[in-house]
Short mmCIF file of N, CA, C and O in Angstrom, two decimals:
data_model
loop_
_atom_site.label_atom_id
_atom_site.label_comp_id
_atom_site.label_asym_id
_atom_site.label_seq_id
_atom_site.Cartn_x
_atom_site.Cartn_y
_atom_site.Cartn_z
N UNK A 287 34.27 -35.31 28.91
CA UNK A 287 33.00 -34.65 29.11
C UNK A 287 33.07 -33.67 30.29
O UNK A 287 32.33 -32.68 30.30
N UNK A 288 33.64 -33.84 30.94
CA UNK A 288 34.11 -33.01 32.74
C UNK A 288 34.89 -31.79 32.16
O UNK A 288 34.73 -30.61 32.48
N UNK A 289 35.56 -32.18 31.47
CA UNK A 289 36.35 -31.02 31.03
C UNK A 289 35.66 -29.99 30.05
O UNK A 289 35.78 -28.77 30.15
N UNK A 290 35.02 -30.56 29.22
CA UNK A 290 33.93 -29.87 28.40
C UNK A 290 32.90 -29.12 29.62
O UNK A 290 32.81 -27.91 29.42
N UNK A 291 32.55 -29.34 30.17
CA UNK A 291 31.70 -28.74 31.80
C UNK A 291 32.34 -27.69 31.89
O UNK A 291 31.90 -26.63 31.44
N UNK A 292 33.79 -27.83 32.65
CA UNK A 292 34.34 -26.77 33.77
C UNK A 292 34.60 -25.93 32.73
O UNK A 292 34.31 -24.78 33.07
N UNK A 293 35.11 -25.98 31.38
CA UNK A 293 35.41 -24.62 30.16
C UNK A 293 34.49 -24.38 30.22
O UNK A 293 34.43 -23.20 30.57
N UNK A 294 33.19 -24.95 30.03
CA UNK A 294 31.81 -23.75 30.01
C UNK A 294 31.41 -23.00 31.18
O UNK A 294 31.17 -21.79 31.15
N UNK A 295 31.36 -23.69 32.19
CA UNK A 295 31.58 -22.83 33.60
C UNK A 295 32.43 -21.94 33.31
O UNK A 295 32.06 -20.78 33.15
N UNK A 296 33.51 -22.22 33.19
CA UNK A 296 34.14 -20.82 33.37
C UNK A 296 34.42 -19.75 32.84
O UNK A 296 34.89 -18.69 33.26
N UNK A 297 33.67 -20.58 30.65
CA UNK A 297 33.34 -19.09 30.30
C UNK A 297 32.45 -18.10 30.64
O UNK A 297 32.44 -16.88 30.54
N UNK A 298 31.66 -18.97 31.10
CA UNK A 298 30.08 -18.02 31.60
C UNK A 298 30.18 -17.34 32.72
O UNK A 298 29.37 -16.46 33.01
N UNK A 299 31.32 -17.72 33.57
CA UNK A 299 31.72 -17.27 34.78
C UNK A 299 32.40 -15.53 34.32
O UNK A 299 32.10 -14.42 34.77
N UNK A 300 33.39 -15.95 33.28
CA UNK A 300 33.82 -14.98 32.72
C UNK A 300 33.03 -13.99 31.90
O UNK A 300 33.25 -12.79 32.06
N UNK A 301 32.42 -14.26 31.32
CA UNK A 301 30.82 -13.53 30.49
C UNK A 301 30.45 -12.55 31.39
O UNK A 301 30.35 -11.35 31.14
N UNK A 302 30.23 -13.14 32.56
CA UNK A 302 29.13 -12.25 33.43
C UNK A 302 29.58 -11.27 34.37
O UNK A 302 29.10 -10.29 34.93
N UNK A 303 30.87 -11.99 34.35
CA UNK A 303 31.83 -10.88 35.06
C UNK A 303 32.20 -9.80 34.41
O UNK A 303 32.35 -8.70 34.94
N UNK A 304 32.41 -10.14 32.92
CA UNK A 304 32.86 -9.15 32.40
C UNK A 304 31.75 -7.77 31.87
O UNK A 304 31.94 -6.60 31.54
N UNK A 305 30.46 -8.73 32.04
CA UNK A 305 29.55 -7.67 31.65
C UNK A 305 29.15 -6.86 33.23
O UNK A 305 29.11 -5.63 33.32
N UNK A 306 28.96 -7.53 34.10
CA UNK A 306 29.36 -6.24 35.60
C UNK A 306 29.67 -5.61 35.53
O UNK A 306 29.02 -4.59 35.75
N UNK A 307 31.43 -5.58 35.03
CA UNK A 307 32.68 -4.86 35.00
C UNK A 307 32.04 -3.75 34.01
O UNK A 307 31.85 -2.63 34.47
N UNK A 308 31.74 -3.99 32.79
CA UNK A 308 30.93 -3.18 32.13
C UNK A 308 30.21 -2.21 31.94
O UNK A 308 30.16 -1.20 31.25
N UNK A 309 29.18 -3.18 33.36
CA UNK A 309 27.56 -2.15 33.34
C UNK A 309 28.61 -1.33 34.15
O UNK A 309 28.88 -0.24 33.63
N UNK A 310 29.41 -1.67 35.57
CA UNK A 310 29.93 -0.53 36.36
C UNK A 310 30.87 0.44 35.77
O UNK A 310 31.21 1.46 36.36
N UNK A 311 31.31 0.11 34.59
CA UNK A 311 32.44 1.19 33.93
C UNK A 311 31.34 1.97 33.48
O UNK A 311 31.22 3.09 33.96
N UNK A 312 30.43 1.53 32.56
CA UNK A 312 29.31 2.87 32.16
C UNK A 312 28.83 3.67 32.87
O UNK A 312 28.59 4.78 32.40
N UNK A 313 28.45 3.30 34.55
CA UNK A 313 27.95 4.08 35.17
C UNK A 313 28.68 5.45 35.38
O UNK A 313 28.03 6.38 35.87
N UNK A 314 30.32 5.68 34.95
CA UNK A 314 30.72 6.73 35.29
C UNK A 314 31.26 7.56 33.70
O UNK A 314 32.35 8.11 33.56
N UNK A 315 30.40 7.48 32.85
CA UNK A 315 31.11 7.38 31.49
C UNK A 315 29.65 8.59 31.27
O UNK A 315 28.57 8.44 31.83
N UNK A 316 29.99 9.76 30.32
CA UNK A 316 28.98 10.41 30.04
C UNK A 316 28.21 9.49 28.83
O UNK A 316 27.82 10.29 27.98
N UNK A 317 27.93 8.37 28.52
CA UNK A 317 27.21 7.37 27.64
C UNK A 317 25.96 6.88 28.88
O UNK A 317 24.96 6.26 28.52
N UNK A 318 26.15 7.19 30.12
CA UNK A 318 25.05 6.71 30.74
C UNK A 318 24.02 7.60 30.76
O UNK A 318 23.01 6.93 30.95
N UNK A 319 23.77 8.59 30.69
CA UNK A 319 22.19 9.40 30.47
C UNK A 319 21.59 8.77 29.22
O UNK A 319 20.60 8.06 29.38
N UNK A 320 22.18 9.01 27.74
CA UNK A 320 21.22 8.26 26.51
C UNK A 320 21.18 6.83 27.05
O UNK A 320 20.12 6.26 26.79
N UNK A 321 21.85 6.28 27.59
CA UNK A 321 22.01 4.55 27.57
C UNK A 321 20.39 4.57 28.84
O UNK A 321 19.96 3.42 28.94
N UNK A 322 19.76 5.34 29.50
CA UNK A 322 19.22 5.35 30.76
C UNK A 322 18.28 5.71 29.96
O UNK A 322 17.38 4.89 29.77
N UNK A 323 18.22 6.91 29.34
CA UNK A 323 17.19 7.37 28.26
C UNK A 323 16.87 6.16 27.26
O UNK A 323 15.67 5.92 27.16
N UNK A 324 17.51 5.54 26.69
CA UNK A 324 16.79 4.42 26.17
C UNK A 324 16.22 3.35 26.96
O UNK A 324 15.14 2.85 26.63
N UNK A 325 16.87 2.96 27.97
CA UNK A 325 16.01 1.52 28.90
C UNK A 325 14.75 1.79 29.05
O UNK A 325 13.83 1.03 28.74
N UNK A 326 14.59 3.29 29.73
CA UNK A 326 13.46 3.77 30.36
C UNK A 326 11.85 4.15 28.69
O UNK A 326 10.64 3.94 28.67
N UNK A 327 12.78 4.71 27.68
CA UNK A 327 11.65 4.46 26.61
C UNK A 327 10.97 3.26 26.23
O UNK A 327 9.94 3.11 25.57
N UNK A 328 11.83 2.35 26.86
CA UNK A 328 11.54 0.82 26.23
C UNK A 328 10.98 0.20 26.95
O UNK A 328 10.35 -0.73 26.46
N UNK A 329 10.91 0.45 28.84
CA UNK A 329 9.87 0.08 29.53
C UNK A 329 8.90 1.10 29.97
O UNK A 329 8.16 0.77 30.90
N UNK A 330 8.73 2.54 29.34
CA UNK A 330 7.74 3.51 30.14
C UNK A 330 7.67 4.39 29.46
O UNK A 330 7.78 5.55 29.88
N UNK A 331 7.33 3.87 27.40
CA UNK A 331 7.45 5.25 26.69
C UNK A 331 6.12 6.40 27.13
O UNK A 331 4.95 6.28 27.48
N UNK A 332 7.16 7.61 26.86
CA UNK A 332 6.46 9.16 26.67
C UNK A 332 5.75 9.10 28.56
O UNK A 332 4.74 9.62 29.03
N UNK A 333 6.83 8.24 29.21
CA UNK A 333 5.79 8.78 30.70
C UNK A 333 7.19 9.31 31.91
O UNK A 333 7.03 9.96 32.95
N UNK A 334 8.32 8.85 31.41
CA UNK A 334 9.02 9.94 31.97
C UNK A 334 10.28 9.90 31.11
O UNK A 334 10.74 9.05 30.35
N UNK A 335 10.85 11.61 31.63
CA UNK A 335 12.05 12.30 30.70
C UNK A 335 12.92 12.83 32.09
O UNK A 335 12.61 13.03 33.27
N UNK A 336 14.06 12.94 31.36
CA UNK A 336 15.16 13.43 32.07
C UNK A 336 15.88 13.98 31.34
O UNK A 336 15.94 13.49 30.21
N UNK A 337 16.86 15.37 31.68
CA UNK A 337 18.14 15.65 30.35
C UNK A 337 19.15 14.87 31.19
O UNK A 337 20.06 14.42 30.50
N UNK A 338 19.21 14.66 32.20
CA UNK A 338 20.65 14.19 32.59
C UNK A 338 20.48 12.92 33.93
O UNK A 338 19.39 12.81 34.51
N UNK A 339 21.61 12.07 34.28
CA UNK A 339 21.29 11.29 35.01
C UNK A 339 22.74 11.07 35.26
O UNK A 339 23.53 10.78 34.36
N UNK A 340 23.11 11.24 36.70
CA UNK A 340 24.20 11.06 37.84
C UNK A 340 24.32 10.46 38.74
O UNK A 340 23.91 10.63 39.89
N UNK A 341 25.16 9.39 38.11
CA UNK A 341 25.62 8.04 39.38
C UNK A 341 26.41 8.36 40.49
O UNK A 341 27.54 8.61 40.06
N UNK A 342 26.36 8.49 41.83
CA UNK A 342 27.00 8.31 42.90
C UNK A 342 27.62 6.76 43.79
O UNK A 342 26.79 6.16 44.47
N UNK A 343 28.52 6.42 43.74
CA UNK A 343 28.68 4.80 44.49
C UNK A 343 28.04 5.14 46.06
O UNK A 343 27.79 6.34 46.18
N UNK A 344 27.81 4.56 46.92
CA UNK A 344 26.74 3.06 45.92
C UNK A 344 25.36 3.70 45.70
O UNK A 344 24.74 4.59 46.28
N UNK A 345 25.13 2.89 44.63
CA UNK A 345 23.81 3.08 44.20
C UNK A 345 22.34 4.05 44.26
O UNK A 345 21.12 3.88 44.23
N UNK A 346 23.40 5.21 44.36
CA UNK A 346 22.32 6.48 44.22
C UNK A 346 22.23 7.44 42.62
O UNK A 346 22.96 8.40 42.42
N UNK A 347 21.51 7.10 41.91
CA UNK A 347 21.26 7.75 40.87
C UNK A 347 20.52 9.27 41.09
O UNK A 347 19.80 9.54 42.05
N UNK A 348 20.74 9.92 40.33
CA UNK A 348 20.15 11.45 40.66
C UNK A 348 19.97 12.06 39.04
O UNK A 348 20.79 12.19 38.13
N UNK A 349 18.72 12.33 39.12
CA UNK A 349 18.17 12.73 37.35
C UNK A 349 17.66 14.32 38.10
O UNK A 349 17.17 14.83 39.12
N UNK A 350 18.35 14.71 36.36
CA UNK A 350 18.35 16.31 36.56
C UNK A 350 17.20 16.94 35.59
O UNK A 350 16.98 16.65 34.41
N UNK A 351 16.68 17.69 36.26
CA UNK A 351 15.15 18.16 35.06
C UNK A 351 14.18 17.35 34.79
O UNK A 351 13.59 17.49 33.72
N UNK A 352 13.72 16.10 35.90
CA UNK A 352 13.18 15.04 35.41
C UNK A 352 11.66 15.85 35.24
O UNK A 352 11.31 16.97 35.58
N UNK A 353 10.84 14.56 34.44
CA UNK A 353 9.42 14.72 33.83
C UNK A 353 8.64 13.86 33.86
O UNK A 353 8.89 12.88 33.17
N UNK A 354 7.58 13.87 34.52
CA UNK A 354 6.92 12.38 34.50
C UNK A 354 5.39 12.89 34.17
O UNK A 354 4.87 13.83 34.77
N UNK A 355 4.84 12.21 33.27
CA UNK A 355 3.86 12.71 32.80
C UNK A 355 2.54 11.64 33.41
O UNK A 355 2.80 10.44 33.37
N UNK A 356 1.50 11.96 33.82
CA UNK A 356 0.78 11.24 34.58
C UNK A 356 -1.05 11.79 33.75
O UNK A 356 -1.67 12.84 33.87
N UNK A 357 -1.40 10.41 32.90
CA UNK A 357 -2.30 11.25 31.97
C UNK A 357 -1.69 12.37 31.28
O UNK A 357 -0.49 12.32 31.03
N UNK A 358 -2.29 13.22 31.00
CA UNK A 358 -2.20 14.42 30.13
C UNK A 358 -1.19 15.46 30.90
O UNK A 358 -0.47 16.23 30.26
N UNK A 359 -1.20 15.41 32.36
CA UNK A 359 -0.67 16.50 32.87
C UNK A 359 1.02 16.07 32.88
O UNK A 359 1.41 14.90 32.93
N UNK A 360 1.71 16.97 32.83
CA UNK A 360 3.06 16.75 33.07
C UNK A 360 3.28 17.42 34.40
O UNK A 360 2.77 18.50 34.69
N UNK A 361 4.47 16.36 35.63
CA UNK A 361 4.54 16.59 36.76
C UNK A 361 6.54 17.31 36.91
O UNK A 361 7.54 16.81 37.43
N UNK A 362 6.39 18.19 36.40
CA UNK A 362 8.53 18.87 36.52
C UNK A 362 8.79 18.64 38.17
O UNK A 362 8.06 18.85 39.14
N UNK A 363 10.16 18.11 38.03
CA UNK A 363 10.71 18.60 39.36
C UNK A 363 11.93 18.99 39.19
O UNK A 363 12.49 19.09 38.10
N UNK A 364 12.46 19.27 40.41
CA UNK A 364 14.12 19.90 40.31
C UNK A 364 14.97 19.30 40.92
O UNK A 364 16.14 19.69 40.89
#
């Protein structure tokens, strides 16, 4: 039964690592603007747009042409 334990530990250990490894390989892959463009439709449809989105380490994202629409008016920046 112990042994049945530590293999699941350590697949899940492995799972989660490998999906890190993952999310951080996408961040430099041109698949991350649509992949960003979809999260963001799925928590905040038709209230903001971007054509492009640029990861810097660490953790500075930078969206190009963004759009955020607030009510009726749309707010552009550069």
């Amino acid at each position: 039964m112990m042994k049945k334990l530590l293999t699941l530990c350590i697949a899940s250990l492995l799972v989660m690592t490998s999906g890190v490894l993952l999310l951080f390989a996408l961040l430099h892959t041109r698949y991350l603007t649509p992949c960003a463009q979809w999260f963001v439709n799925q928590r905040w449809p038709q209230t903001l747009t971007f054509h492009q989105l640029e990861y810097t380490y660490p953790l500075h994202f930078r969206f190009i042409n963004p759009t955020l629409y607030l009510s009726s008016n749309p707010f552009h920046a550069q």
